[in-house]
CSV table of N, CA and C in Angstrom, one decimal:
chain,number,residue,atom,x,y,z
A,184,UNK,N,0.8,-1.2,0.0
A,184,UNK,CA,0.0,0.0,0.0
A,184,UNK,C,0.9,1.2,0.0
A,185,UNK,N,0.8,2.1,-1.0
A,185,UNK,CA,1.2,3.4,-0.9
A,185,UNK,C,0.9,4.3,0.5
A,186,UNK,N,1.7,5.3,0.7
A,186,UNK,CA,2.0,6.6,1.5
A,186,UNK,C,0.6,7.4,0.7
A,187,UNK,N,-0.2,7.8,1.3
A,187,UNK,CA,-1.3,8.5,0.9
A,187,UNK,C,-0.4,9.9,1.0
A,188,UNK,N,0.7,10.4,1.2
A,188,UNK,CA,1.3,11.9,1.5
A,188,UNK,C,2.1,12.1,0.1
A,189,UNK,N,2.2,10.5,-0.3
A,189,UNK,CA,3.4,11.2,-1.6
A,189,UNK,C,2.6,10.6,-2.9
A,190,UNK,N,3.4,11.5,-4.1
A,190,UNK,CA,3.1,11.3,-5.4
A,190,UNK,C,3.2,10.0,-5.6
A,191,UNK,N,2.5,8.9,-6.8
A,191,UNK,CA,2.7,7.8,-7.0
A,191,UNK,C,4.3,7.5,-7.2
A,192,UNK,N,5.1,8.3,-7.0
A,192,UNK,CA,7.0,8.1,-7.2
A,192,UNK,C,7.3,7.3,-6.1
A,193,UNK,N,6.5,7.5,-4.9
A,193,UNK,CA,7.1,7.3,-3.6
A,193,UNK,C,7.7,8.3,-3.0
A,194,UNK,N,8.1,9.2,-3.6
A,194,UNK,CA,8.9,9.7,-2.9
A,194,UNK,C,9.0,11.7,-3.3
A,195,UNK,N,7.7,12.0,-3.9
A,195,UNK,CA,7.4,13.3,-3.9
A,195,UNK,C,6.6,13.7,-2.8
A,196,UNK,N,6.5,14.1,-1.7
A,196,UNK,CA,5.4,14.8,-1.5
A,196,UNK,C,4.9,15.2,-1.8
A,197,UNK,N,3.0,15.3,-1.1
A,197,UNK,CA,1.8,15.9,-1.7
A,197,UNK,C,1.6,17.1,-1.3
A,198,UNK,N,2.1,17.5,0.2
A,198,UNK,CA,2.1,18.6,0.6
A,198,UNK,C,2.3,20.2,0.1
A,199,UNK,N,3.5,19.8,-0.7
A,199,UNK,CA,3.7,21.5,-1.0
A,199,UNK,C,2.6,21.7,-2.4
A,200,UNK,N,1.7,20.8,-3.3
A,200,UNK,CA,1.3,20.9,-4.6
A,200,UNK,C,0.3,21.5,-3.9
A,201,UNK,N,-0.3,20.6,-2.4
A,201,UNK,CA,-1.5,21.3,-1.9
A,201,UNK,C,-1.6,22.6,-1.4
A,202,UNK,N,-0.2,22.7,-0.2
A,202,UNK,CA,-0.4,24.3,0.2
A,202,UNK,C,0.2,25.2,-1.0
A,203,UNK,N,0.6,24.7,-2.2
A,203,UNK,CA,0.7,26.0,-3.3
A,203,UNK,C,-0.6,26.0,-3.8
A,204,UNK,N,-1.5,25.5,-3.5
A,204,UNK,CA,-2.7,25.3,-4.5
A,204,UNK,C,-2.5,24.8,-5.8
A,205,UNK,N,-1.9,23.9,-6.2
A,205,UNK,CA,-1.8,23.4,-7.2
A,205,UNK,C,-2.2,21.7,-7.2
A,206,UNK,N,-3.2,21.6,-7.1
A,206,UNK,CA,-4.1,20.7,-6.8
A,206,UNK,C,-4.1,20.0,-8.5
A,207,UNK,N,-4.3,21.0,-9.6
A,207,UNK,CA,-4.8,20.3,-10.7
A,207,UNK,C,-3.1,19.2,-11.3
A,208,UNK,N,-1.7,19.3,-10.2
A,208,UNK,CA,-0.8,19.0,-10.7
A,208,UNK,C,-0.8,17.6,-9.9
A,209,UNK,N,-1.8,17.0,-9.3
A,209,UNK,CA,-1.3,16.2,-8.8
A,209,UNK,C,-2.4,14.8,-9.4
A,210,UNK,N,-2.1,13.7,-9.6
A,210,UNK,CA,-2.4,12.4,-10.3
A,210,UNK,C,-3.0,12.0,-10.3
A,211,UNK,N,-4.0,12.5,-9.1
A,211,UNK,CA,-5.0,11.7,-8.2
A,211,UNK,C,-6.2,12.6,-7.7
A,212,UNK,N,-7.7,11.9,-7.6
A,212,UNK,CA,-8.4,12.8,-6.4
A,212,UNK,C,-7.9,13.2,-5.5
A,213,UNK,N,-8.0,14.8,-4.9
A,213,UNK,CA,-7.8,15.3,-3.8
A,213,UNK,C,-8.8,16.1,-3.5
A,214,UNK,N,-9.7,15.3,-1.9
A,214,UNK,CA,-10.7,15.7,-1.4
A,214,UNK,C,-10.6,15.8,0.1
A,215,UNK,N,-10.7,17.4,0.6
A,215,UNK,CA,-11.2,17.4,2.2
A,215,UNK,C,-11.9,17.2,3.2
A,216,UNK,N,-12.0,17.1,4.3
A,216,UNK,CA,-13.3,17.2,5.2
A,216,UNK,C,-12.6,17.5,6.2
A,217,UNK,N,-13.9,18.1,6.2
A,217,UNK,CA,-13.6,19.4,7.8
A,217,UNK,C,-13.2,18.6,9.1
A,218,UNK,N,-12.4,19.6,9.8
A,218,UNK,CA,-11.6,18.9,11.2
A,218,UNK,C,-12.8,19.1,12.2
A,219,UNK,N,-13.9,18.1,12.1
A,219,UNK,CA,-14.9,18.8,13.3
A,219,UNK,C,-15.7,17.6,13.2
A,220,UNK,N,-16.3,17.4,14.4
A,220,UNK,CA,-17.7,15.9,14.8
A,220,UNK,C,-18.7,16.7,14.8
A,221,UNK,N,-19.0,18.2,14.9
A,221,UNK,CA,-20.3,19.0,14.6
A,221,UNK,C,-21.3,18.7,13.5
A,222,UNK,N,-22.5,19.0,13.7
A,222,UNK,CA,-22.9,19.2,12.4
A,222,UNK,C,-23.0,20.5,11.6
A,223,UNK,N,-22.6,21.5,12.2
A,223,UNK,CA,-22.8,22.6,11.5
A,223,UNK,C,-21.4,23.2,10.8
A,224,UNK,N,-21.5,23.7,9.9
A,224,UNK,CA,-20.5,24.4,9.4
A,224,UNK,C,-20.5,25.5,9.3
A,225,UNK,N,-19.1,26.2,9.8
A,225,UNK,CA,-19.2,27.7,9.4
A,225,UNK,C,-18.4,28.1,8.1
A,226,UNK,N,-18.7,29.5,8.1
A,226,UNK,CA,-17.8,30.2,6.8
A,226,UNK,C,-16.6,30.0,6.5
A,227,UNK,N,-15.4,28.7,7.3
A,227,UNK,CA,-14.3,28.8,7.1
A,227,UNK,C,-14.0,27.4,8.1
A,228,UNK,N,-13.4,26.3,7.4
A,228,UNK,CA,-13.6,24.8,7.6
A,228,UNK,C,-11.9,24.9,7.8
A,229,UNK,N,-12.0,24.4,9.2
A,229,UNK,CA,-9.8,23.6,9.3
A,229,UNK,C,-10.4,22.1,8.9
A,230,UNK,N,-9.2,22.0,8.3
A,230,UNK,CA,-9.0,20.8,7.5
A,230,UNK,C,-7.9,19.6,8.4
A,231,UNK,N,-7.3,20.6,9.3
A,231,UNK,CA,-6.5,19.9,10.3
A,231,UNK,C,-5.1,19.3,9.1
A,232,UNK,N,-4.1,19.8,10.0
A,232,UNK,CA,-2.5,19.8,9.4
A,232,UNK,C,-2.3,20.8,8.6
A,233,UNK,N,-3.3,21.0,7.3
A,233,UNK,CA,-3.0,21.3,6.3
A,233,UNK,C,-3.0,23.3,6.3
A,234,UNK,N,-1.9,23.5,6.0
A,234,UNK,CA,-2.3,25.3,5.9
A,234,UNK,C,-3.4,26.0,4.9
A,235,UNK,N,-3.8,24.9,4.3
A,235,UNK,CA,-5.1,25.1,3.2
A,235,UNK,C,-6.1,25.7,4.0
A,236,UNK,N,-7.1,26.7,3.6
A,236,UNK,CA,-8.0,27.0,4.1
A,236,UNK,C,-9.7,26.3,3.4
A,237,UNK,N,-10.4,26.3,3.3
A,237,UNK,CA,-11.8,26.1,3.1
A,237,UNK,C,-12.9,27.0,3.3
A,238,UNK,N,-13.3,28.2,2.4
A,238,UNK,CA,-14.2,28.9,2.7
A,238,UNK,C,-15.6,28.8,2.2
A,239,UNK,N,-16.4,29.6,2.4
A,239,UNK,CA,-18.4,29.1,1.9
A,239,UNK,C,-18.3,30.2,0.8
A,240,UNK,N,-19.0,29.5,0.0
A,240,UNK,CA,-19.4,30.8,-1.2
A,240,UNK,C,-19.8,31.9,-0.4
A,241,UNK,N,-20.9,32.0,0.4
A,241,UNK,CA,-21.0,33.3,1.2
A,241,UNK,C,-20.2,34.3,1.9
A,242,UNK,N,-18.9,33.9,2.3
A,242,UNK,CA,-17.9,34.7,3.0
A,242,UNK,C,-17.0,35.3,1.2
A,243,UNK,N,-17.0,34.4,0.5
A,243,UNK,CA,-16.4,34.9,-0.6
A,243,UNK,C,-16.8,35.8,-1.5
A,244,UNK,N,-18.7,36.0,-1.6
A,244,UNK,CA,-19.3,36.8,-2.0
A,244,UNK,C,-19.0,37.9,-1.0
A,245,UNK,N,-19.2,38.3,-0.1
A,245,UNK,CA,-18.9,39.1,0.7
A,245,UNK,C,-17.8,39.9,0.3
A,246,UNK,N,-17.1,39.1,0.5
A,246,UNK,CA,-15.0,39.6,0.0
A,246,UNK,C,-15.6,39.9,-1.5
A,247,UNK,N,-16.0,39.6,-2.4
A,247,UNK,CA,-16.0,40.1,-3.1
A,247,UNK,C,-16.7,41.5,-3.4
A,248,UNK,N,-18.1,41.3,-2.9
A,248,UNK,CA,-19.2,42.5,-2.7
A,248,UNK,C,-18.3,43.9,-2.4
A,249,UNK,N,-17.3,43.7,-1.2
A,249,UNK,CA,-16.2,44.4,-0.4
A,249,UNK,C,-15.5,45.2,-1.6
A,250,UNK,N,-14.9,44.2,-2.7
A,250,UNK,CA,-13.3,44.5,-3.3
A,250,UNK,C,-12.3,44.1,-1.7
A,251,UNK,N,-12.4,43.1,-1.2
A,251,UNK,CA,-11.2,42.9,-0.4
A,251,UNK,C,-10.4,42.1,-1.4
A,252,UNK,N,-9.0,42.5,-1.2
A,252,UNK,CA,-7.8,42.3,-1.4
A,252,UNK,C,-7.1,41.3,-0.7
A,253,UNK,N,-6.1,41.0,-1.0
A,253,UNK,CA,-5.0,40.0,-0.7
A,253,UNK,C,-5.5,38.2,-0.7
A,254,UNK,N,-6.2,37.6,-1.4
A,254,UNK,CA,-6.8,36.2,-1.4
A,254,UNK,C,-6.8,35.8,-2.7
A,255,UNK,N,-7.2,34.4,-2.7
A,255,UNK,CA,-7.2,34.3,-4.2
A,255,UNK,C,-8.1,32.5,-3.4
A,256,UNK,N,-9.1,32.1,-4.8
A,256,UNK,CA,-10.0,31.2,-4.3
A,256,UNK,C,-9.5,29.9,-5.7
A,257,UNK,N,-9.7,28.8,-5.3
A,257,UNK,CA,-10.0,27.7,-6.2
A,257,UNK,C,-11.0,26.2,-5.7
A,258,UNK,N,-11.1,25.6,-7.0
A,258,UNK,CA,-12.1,24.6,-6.5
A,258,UNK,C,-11.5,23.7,-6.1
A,259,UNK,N,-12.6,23.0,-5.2
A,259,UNK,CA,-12.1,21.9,-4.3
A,259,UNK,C,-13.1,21.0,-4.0
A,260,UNK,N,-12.6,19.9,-3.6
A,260,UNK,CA,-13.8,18.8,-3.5
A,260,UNK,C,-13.9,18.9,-1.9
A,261,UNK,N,-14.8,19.2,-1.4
A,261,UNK,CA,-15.3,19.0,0.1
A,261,UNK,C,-15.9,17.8,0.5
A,262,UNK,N,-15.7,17.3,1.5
A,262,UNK,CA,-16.7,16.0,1.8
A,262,UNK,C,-17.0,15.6,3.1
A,263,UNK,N,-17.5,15.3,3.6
A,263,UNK,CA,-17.9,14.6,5.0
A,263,UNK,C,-17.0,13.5,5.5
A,264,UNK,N,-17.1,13.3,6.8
A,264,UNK,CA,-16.1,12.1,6.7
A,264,UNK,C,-16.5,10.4,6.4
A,265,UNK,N,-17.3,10.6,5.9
A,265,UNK,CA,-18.2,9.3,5.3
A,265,UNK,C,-17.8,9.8,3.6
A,266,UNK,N,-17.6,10.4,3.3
A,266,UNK,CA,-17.2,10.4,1.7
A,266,UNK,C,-18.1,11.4,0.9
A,267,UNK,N,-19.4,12.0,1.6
A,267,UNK,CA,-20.5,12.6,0.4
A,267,UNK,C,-19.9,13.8,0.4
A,268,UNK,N,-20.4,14.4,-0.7
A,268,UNK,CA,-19.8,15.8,-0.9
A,268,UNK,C,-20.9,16.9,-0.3
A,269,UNK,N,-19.6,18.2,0.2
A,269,UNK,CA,-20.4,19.3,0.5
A,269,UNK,C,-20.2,20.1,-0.4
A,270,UNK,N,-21.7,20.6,-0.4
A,270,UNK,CA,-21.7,22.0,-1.3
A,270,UNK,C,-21.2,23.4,-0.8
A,271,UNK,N,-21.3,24.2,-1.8
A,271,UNK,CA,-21.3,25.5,-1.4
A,271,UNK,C,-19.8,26.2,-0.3
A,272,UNK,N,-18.6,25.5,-0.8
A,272,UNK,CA,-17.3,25.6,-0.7
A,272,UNK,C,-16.2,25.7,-1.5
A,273,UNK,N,-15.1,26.7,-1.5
A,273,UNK,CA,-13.9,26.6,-2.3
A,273,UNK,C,-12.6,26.6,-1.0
A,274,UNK,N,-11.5,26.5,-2.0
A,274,UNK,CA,-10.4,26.9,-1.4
A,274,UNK,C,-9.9,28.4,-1.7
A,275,UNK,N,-9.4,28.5,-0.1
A,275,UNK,CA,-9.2,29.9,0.2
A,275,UNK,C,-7.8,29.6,0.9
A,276,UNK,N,-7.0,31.0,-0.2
A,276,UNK,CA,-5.4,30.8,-0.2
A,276,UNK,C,-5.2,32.4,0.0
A,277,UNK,N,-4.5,33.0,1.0
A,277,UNK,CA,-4.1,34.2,0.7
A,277,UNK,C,-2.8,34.3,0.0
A,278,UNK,N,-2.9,36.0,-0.5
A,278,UNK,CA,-2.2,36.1,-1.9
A,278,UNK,C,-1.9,37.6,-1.3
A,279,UNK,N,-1.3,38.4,-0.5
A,279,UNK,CA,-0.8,39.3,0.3
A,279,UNK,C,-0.4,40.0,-0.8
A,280,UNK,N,0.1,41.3,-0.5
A,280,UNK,CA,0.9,42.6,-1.2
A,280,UNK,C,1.3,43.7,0.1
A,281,UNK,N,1.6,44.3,-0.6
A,281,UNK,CA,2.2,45.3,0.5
A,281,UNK,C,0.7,46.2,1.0
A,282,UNK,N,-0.3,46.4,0.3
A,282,UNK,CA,-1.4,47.1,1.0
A,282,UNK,C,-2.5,46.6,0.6
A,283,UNK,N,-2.7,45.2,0.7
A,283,UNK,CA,-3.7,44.2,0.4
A,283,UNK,C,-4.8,43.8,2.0
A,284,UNK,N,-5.9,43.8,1.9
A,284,UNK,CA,-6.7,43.6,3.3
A,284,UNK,C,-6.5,42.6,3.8
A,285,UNK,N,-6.0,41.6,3.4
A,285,UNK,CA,-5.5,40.2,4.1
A,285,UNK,C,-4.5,40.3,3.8
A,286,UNK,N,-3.2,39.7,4.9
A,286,UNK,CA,-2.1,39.2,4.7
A,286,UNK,C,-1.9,38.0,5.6
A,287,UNK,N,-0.7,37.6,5.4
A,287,UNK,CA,-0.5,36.4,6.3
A,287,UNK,C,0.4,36.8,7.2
A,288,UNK,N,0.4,35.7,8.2
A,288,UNK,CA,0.8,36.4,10.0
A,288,UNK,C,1.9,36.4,9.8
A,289,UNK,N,2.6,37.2,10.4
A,289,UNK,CA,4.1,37.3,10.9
A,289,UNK,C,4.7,37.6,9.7
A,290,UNK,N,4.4,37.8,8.3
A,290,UNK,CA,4.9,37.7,7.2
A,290,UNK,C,5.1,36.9,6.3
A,291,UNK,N,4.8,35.8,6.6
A,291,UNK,CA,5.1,34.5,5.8
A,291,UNK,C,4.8,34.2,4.4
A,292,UNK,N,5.8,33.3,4.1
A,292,UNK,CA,5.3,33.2,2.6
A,292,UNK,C,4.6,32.3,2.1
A,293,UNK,N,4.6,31.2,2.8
A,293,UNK,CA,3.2,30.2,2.3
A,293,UNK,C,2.2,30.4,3.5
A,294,UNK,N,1.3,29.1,3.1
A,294,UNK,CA,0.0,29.3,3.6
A,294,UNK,C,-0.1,28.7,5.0
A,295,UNK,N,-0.9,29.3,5.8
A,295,UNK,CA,-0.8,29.2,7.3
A,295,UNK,C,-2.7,29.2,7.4
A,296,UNK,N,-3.0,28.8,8.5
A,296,UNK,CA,-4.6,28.8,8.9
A,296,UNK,C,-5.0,29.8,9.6
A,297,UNK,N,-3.6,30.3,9.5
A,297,UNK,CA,-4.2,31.8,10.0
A,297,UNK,C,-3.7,33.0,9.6
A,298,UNK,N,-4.6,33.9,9.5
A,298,UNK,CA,-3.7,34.9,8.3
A,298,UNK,C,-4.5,36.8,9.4
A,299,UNK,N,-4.1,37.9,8.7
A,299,UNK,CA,-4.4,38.6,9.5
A,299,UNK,C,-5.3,39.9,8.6
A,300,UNK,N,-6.5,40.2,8.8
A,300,UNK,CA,-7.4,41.1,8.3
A,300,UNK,C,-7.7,42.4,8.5
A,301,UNK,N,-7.9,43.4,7.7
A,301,UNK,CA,-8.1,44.7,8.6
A,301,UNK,C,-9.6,44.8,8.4
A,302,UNK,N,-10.0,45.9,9.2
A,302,UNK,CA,-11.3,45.9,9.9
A,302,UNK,C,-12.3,45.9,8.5
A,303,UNK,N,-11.8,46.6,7.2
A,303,UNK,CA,-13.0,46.5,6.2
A,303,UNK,C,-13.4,45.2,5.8
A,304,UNK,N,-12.1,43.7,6.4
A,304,UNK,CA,-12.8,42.8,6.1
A,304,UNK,C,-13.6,41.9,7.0
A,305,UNK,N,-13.7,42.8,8.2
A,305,UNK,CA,-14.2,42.0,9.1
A,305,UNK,C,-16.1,42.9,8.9
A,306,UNK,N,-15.8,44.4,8.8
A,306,UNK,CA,-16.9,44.7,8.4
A,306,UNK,C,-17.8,44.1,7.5
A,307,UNK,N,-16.8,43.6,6.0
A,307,UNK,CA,-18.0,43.1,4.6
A,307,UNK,C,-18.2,41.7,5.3
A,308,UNK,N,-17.2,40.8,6.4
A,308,UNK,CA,-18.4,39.7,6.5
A,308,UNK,C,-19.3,39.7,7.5
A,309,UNK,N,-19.4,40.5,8.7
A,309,UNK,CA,-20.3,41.1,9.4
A,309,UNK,C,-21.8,41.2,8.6
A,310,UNK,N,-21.3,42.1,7.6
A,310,UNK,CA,-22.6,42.8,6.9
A,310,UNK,C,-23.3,41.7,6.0
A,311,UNK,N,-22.6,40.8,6.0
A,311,UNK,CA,-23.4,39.4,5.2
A,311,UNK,C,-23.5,38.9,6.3
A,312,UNK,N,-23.4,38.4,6.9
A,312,UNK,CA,-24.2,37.3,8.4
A,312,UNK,C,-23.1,36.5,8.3
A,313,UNK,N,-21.3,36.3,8.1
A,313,UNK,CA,-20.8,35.4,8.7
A,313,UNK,C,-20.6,34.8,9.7
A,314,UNK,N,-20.4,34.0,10.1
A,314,UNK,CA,-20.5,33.0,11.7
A,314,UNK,C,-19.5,32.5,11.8
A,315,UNK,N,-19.2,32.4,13.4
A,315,UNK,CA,-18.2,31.8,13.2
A,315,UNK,C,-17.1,32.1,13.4
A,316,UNK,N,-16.6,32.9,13.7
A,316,UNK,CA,-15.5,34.3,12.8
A,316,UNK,C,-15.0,34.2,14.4
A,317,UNK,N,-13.1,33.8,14.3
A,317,UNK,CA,-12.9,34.2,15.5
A,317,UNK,C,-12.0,35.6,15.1
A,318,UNK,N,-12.4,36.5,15.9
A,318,UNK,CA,-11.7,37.9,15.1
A,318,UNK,C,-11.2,38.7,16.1
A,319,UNK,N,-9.9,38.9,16.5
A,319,UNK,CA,-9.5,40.1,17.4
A,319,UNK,C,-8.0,40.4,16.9
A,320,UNK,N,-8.2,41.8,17.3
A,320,UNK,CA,-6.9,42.4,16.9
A,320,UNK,C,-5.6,41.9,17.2
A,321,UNK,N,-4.5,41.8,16.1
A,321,UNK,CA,-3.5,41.4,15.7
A,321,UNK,C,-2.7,42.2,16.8
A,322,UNK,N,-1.8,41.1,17.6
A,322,UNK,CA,-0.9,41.6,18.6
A,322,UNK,C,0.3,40.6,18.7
A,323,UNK,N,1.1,41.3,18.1
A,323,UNK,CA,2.3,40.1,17.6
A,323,UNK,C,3.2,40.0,18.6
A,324,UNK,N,3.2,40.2,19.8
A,324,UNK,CA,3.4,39.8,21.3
A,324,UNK,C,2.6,37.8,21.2
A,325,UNK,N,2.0,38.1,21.1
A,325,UNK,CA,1.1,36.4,21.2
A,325,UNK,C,2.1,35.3,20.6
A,326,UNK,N,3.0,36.1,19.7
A,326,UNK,CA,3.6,34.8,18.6
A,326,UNK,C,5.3,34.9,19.1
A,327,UNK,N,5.2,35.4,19.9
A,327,UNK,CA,6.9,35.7,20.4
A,327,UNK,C,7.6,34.4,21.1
């Protein structure tokens, strides 16, 4: 039985094709499910390990409705942990600049599960009904 982490080589990892988002480079189905025994889902699914994020069409309409900056979205297969598929989800990658409304923490250059927002994007998903949202101000004392 193969390593479910690496390329059919044996010996590529899957990891970086995923956190680059380059999902369509890899040989095989690649499908998520959310890190949770709940039934409910909110606007933004951990996938657990993975720096990949998982967002609802609704928080992305939002971002978009806004013009917020710094993200970039692709498709993704979502699923339960029984295998059925969920709807109404993409993958959500931030894509930072020097004055972009998302950036990623501490500076980083790939993808992390947590990334850091200014208040216009906490307003546009407010103003749609996001849930869920753990949101307080960025204090980089916490990460020291």
């Amino acid at each position: 039985m193969s390593d479910p982490w690496l390329m059919p080589d044996g010996k590529t990892k899957v990891d970086p094709f995923v956190e680059e988002c380059r999902l369509d480079e890899i040989p095989f189905p690649v499908w998520f499910a959310p890190y949770t025994k709940g039934e409910r889902l909110g606007d933004m699914l951990w996938t657990g390990g993975s720096g990949l994020k998982i967002a609802s069409q609704r928080m992305i309409d939002a971002l978009q409705d806004a013009k917020i900056t710094g993200y970039r979205t692709f498709d993704v297969d979502v699923r339960d942990h029984a295998g059925n598929p969920i709807k109404g989800y993409v993958g959500f990658a931030t894509d930072p600049g020097p004055t972009t409304d998302i950036q990623n923490i501490l500076g980083q250059d790939g993808q992390n599960f947590v990334f850091i927002a200014n208040q216009r994007v906490v307003e546009a998903l407010r103003a749609h009904g996001a849930d869920e949202l753990d949101i307080r101000p960025y204090d980089p004392s916490e990460f020291d």
